[in-house]
CSV table of C-alpha atoms in Angstrom, one decimal:
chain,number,residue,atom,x,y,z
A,131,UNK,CA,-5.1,-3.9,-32.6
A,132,UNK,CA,-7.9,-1.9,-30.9
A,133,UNK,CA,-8.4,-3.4,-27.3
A,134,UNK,CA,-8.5,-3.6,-23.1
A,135,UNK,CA,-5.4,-4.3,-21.2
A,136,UNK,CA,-6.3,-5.5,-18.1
A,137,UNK,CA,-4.0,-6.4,-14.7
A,138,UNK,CA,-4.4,-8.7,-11.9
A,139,UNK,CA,-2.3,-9.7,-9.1
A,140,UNK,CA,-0.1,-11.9,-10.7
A,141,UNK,CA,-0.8,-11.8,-14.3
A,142,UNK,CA,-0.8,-9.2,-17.4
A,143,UNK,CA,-3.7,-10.1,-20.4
A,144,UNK,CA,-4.8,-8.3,-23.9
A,145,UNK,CA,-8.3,-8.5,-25.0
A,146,UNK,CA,-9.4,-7.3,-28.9
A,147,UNK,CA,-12.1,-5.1,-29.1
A,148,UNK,CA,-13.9,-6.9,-31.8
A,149,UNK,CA,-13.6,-10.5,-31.0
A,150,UNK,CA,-13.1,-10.3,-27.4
A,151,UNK,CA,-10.2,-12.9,-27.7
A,152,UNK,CA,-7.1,-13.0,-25.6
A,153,UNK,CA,-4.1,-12.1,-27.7
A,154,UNK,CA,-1.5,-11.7,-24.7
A,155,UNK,CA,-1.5,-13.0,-21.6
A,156,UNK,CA,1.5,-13.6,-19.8
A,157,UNK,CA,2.4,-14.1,-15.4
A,158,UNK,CA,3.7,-11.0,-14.5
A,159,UNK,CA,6.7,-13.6,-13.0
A,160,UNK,CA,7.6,-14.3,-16.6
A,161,UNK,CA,8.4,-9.9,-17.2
A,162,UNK,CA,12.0,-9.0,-17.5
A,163,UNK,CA,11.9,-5.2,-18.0
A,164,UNK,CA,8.4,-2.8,-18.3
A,165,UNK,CA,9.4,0.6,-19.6
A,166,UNK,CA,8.3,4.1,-21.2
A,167,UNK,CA,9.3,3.9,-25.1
A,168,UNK,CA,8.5,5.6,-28.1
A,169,UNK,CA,9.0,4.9,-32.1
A,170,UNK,CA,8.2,6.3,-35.5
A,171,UNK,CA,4.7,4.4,-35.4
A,172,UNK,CA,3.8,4.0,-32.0
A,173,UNK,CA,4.3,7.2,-29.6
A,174,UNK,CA,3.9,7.7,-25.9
A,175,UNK,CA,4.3,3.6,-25.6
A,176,UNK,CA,4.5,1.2,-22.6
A,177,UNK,CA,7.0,-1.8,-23.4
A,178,UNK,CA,6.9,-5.2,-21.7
A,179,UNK,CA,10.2,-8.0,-22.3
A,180,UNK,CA,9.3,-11.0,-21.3
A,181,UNK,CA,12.1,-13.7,-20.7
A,182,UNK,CA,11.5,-15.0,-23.8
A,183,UNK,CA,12.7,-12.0,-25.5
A,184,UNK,CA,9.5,-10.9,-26.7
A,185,UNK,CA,8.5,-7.4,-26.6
A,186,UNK,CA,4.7,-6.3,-26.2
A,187,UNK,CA,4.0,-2.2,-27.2
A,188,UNK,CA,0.6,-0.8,-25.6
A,189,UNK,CA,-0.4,2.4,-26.8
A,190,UNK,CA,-3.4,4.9,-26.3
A,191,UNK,CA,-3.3,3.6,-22.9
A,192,UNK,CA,-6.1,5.6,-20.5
A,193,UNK,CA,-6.5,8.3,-18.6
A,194,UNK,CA,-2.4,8.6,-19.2
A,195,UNK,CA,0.4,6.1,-19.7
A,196,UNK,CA,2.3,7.5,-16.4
A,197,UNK,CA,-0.7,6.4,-14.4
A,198,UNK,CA,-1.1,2.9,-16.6
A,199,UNK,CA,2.6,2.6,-15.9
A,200,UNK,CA,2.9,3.1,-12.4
A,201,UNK,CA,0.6,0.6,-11.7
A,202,UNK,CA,1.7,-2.2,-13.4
A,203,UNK,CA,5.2,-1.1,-12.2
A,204,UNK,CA,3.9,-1.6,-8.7
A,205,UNK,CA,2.4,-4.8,-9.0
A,206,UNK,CA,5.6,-6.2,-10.9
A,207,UNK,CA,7.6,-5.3,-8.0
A,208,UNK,CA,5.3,-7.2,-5.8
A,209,UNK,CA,5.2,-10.2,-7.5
A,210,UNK,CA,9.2,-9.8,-8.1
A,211,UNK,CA,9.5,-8.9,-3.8
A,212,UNK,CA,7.3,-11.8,-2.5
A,213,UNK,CA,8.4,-15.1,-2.2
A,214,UNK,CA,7.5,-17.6,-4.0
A,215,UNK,CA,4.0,-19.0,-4.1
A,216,UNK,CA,3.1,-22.6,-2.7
A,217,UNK,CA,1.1,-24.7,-5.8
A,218,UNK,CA,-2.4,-24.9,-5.1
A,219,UNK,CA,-4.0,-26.9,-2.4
A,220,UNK,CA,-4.9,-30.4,-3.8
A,221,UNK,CA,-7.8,-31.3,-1.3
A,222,UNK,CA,-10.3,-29.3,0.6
A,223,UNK,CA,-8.4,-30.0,4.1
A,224,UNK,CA,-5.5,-28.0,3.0
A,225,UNK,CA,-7.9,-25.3,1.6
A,226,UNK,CA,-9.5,-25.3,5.1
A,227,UNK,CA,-5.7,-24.8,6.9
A,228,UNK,CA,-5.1,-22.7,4.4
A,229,UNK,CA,-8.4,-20.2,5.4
A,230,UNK,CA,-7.5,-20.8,9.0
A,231,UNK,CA,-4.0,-19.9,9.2
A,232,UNK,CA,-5.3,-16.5,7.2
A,233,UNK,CA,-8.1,-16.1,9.7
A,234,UNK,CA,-5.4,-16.9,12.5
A,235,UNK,CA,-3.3,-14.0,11.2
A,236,UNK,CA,-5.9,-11.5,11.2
A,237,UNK,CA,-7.0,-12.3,14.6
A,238,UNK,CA,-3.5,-11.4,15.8
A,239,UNK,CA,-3.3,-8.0,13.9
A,240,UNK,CA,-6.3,-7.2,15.8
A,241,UNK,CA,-5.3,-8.2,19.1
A,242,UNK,CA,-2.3,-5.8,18.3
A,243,UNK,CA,-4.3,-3.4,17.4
A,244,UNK,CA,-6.4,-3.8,20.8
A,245,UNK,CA,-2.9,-4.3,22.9
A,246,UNK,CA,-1.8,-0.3,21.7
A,247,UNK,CA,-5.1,0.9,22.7
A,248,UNK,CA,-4.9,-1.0,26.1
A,249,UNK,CA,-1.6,1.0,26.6
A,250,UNK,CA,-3.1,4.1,26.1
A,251,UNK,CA,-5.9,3.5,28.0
A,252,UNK,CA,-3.5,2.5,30.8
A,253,UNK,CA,-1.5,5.3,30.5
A,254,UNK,CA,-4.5,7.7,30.2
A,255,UNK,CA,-5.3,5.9,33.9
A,256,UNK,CA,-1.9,6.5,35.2
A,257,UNK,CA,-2.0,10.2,34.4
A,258,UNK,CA,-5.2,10.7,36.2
A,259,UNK,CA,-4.6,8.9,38.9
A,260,UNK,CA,-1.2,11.1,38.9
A,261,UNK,CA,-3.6,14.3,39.0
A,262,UNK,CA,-6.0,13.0,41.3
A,263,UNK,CA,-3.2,12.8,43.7
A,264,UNK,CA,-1.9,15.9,42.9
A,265,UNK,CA,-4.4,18.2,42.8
A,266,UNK,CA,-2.6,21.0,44.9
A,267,UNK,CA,-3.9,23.5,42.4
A,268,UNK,CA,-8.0,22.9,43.1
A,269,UNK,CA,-7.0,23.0,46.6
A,270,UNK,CA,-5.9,26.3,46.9
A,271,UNK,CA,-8.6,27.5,44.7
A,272,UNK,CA,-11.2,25.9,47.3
A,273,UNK,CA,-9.4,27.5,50.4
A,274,UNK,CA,-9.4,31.2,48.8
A,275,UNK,CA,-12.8,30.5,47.5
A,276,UNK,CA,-14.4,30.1,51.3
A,277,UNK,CA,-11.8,32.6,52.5
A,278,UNK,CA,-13.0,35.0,50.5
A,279,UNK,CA,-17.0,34.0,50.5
A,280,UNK,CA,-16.4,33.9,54.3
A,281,UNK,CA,-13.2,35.5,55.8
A,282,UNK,CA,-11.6,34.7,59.2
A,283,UNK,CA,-12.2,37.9,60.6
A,284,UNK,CA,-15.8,38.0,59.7
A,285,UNK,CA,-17.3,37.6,63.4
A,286,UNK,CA,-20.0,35.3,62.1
A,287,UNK,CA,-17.9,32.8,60.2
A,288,UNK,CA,-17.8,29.4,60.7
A,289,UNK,CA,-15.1,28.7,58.6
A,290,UNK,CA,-11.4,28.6,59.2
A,291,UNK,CA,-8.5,28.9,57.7
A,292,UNK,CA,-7.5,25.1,56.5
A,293,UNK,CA,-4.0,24.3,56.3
A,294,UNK,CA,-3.3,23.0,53.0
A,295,UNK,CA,-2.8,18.8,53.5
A,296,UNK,CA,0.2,17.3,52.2
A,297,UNK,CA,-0.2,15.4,49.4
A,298,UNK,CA,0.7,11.8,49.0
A,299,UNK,CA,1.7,10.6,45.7
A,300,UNK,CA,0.1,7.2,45.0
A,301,UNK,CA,2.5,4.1,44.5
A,302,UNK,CA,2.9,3.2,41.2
A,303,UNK,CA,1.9,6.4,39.5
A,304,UNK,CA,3.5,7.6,37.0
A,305,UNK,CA,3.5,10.6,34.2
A,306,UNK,CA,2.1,9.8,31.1
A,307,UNK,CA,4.4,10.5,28.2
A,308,UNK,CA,4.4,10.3,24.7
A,309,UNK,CA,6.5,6.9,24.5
A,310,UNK,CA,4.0,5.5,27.1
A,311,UNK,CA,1.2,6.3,24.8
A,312,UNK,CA,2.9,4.3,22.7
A,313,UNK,CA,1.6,6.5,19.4
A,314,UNK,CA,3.6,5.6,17.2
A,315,UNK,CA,3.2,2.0,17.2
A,316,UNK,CA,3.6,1.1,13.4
A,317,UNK,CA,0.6,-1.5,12.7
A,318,UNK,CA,1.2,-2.1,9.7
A,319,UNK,CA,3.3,-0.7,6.1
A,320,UNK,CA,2.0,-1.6,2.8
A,321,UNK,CA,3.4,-0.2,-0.5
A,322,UNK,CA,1.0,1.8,-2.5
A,323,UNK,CA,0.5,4.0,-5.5
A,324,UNK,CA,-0.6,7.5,-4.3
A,325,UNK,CA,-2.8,10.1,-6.1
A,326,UNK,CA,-3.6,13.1,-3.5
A,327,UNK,CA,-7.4,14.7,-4.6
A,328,UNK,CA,-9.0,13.9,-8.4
A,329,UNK,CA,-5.5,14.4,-9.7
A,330,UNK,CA,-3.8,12.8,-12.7
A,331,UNK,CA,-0.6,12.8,-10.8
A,332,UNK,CA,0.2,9.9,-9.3
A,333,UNK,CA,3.6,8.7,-7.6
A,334,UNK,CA,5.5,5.5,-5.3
A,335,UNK,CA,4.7,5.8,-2.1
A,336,UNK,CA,3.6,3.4,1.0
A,337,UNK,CA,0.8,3.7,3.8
A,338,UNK,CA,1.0,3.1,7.4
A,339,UNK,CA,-1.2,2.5,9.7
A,340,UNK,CA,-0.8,3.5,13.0
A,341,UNK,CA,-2.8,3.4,16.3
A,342,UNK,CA,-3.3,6.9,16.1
A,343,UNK,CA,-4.2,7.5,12.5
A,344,UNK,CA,-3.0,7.0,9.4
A,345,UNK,CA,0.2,8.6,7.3
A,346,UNK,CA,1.4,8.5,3.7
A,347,UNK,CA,4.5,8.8,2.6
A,348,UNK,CA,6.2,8.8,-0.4
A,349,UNK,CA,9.0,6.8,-2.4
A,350,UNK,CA,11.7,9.1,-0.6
A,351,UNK,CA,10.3,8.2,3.2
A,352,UNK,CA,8.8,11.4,3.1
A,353,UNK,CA,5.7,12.4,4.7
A,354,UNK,CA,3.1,13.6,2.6
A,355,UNK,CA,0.5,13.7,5.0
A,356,UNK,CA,-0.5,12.3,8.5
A,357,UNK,CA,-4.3,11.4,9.2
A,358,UNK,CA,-5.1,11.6,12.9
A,359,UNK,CA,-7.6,9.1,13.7
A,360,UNK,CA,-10.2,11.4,14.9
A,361,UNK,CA,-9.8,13.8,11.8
A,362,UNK,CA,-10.7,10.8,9.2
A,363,UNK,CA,-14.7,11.2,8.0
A,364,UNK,CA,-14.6,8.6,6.0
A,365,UNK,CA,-12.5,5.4,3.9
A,366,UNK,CA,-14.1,4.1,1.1
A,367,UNK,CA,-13.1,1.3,-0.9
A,368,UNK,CA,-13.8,0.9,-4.6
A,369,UNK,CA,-11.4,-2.5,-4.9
A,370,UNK,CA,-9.9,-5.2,-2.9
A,371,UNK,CA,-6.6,-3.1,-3.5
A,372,UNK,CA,-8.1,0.9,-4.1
A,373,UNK,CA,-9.2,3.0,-1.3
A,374,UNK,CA,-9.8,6.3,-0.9
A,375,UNK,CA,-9.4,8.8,2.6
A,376,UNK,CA,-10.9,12.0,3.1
A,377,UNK,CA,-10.6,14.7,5.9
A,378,UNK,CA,-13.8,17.3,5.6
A,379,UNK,CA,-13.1,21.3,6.2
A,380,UNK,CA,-15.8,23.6,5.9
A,381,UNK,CA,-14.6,27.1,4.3
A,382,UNK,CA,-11.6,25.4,2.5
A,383,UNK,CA,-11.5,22.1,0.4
A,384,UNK,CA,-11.1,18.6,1.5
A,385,UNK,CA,-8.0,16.9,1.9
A,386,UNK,CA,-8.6,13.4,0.4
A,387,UNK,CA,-5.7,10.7,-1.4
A,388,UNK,CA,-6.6,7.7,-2.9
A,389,UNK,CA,-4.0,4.6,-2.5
A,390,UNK,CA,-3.6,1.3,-4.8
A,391,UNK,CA,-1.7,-1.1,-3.6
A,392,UNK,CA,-0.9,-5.1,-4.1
A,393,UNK,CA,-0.5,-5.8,0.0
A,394,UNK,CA,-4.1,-3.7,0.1
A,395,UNK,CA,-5.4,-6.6,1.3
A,396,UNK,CA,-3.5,-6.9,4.6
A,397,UNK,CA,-4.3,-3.2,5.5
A,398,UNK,CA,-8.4,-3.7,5.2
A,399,UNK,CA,-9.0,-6.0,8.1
A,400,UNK,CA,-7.0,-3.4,10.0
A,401,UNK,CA,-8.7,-0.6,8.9
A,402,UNK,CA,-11.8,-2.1,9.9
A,403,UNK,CA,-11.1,-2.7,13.0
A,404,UNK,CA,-10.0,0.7,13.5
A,405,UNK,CA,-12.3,2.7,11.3
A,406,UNK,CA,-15.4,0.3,11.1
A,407,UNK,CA,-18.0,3.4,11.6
A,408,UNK,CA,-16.3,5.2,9.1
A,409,UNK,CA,-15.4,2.5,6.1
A,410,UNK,CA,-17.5,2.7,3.0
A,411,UNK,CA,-17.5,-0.5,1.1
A,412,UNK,CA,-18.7,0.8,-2.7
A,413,UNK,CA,-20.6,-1.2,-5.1
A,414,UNK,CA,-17.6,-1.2,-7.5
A,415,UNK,CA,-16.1,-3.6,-5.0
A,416,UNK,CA,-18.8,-5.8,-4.9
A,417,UNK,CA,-20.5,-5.9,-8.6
A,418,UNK,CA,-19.6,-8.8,-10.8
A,419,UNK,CA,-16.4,-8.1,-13.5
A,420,UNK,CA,-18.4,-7.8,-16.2
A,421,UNK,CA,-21.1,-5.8,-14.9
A,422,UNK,CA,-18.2,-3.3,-13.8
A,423,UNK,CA,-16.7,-3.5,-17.0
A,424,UNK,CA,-19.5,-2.4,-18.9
A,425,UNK,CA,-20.0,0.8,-16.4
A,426,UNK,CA,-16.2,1.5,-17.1
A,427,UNK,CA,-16.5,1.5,-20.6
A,428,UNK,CA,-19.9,4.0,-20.6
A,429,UNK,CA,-18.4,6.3,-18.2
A,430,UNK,CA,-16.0,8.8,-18.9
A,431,UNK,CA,-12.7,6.5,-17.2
A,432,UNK,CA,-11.2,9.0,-14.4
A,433,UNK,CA,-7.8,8.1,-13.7
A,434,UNK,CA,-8.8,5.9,-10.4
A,435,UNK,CA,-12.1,4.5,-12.5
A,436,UNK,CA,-9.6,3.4,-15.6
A,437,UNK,CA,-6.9,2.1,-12.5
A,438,UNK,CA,-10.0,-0.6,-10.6
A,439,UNK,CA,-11.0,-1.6,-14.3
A,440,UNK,CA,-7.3,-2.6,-15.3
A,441,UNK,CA,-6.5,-4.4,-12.2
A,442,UNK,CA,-9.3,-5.6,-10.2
A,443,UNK,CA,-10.1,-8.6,-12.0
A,444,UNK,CA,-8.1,-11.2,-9.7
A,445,UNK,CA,-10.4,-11.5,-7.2
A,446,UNK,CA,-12.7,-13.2,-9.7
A,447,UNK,CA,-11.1,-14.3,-12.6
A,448,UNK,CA,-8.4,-17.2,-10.7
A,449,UNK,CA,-10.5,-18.9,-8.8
A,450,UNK,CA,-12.8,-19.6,-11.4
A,451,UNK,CA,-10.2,-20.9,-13.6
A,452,UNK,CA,-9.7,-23.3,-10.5
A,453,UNK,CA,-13.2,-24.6,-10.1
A,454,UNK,CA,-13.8,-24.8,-13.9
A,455,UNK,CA,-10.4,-27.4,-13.8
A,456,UNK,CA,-11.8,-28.9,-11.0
A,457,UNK,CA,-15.2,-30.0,-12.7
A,458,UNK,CA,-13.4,-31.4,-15.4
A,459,UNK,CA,-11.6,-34.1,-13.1
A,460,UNK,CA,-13.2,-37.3,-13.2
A,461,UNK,CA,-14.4,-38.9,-10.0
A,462,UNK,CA,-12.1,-41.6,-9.4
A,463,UNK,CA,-9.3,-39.0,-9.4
A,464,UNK,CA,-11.1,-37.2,-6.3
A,465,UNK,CA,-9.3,-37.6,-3.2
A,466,UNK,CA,-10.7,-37.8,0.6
A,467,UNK,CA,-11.9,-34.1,1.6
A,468,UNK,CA,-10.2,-34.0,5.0
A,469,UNK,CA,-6.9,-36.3,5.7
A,470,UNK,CA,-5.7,-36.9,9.4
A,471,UNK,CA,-3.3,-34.5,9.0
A,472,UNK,CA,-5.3,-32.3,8.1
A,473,UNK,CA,-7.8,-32.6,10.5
A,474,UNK,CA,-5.0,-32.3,13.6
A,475,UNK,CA,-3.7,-29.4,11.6
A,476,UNK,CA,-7.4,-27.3,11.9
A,477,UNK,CA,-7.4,-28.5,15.3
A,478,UNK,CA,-4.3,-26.9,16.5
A,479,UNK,CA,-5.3,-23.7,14.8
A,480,UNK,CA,-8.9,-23.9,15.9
A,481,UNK,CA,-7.1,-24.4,19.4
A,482,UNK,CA,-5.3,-21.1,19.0
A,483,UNK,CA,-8.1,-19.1,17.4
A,484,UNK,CA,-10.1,-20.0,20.6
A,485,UNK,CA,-7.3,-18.4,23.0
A,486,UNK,CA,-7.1,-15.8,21.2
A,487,UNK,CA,-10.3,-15.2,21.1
A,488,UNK,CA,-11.1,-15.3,24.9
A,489,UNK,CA,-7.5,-13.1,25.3
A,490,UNK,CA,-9.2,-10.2,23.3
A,491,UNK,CA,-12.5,-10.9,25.0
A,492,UNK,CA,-10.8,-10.7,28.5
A,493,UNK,CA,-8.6,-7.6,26.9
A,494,UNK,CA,-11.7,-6.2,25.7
A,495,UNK,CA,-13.6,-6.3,29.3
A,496,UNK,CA,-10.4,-5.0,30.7
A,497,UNK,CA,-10.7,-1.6,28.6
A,498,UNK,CA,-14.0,-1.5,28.9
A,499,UNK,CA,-13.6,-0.9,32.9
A,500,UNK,CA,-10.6,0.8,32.0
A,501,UNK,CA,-13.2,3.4,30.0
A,502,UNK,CA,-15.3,3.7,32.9
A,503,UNK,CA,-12.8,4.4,35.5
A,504,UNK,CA,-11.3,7.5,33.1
A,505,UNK,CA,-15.0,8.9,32.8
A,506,UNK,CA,-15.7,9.0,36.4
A,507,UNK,CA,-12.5,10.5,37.4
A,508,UNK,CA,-13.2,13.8,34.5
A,509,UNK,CA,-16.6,13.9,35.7
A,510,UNK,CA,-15.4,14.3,39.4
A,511,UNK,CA,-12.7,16.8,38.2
A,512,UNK,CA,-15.1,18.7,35.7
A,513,UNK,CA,-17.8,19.1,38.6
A,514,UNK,CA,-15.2,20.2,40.9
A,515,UNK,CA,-14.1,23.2,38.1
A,516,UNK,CA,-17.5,24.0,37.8
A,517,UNK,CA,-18.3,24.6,41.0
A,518,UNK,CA,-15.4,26.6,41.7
A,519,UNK,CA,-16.2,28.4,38.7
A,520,UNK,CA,-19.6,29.3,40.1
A,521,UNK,CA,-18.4,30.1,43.3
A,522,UNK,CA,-16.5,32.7,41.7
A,523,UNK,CA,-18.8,34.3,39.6
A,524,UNK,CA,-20.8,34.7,42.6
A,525,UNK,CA,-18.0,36.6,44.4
A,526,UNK,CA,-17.6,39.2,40.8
């Protein structure tokens, strides 16, 4: 049977072509083995067992059935990795808690995010405040400057010979070093499926975000390629769980890879926060399923278009299910929206949303002085190179 095989989070369905009707649709919970088989009808064939027993063949499968296979793979080993999932909230107070805690969470991965930058800022600080303590070198440069606009023997000179001043260190200084950079602060790792350019090739890997950039790695733990945060020109992202990064060259092509993952998700608010000028939210994210669907099928699939079309569809399909079964309740099975517990529940979360809040407000004020101290002090230091520079162009 002719049809679309399409993916979400947690579930695997089949479609027919003709009727549209559902002919398999299983939780991806339920899959005992997912593997690359063949027979005397059916080549180049993706088997699923389900507990069951029962075996499900999918053929034909586009752009290839490596890519179709490493998907599904990934998401399977998701579902099979993550603990198991609390039932559905029954009232809208625990739907509330439920967005809160998530909203709770975020906030903290972004006052991470904001603590690594206030360490480099601090230790940017510490290392100019280290120089402008130190600045034997610009000394010397400014006495044989004036010695030599104005030497001591000149009879007309008015300017002596200055004995070179010794210099105090500063308490608390200190030399700012790659570990007080703190760098390589790991923000967050996320398994993904990785495809490097317009490639068919896709493989295992993970993503990590950093506070300096971004690297990829693959299934071995080995580094494919490491993003520095100023070299990204842009993130896009076509899904929930698909982005794509590029790095521009000019005289040489681009180096872009474009990542699936399940845990996607917890790496966008991140990236966000990091990348905000430079993310590109694409109308593939945003159109409806169907409308997407449709595009899909008149397009020619590439291997990322065919990817979103097979496994994008959780965002919309599940919690419709859920409001369709809620309609059908009748109203005397309603229950209050908001219990007691519930309500103490949102308060102590609101309680700690609002300190966290005015922590990354007060963190936020902190690096903005921070910011301004570290461009006063190159300014000073880049007029004083300048005008030692001229000085000595004058003497040439």
């Amino acid at each position: 049977v002719s049809g679309k095989l399409s993916l979400t989070t947690h579930s695997l369905r089949f479609a027919a072509d003709k009727t549209g009707e559902a002919l398999v649709s299983f939780p991806l919970s339920s899959v005992i083995e997912i593997k690359k088989e063949a027979s005397h009808f059916v080549f180049s064939s993706i088997t699923v067992l389900e507990k069951d027993h029962v075996k499900h063949w999918f053929s034909s499968l586009q752009p290839s059935r490596n890519v179709v296979f490493s998907i599904i793979e990934h998401f399977w080993r998701e579902v099979l990795l993550s603990p198991a999932e609390v039932p559905l909230p029954a009232t809208k107070g625990k739907q509330l808690t439920g967005l809160m805690a998530c909203s709770q969470k975020r906030l903290e991965e972004t006052a991470r995010v904001l603590h690594h930058q206030g360490e480099q800022l601090d230790s940017i600080t510490r290392g100019l405040e280290k120089m402008d303590s130190d600045l034997s070198d610009l000394d010397v440069a400014d006495r044989l400057l004036t010695e030599l606009e104005s030497p001591s023997w000149w009879p007309f000179s008015s300017k002596l010979w200055k004995m070179p001043a010794e210099s105090k260190p500063k308490k608390g200084t200190a030399t700012a070093g790659p570990k007080a950079l703190g760098k390589e602060g790991v923000v967050v790792r996320i398994p993904a499926v990785v495809s490097q350019g317009t490639g068919c090739h896709v493989k295992a890997g993970s993503l990590t975000l950093l506070v300096s950039g971004l690297e990829i790695h693959d299934s071995s733990s080995l580094l494919m390629h490491r993003f520095e945060r100023e070299d990204i020109d842009d993130i896009k992202v076509h899904t929930p769980y698909e982005i794509s990064i590029r790095q521009r060259f000019i005289g040489k092509p681009d180096i872009a890879y474009r990542l699936i993952s399940a845990r996607m998700p917890e790496a966008l608010p991140i990236l966000e926060v990091q990348f905000s000028q430079k993310m590109e939210l694409l109308e593939g994210a945003l159109m409806p399923k169907s409308a997407r669907m449709s595009s899909l099928a008149e397009k020619g699939c590439t291997v990322w278009q065919a990817a979103s079309g097979l496994m994008d569809r959780a965002v919309h399909r599940e919690p419709c299910l859920a409001s369709q079964e809620a309609q059908l309740l009748p109203p005397q099975m309603s229950e209050p929206l908001v219990s007691e517990g519930d309500a103490q529940e949102l308060r102590q979360i609101l309680r700690k949303l609002k300190s966290l809040a005015l922590d990354t407000e007060t963190e936020l004020e902190r690096q903005d002085e921070a910011l301004d101290g570290i461009t006063a002090a190159v300014d000073r230091t880049t007029l004083t190179i300048d005008k030692h520079t001229r000085r000595a162009k004058k003497l040439t």
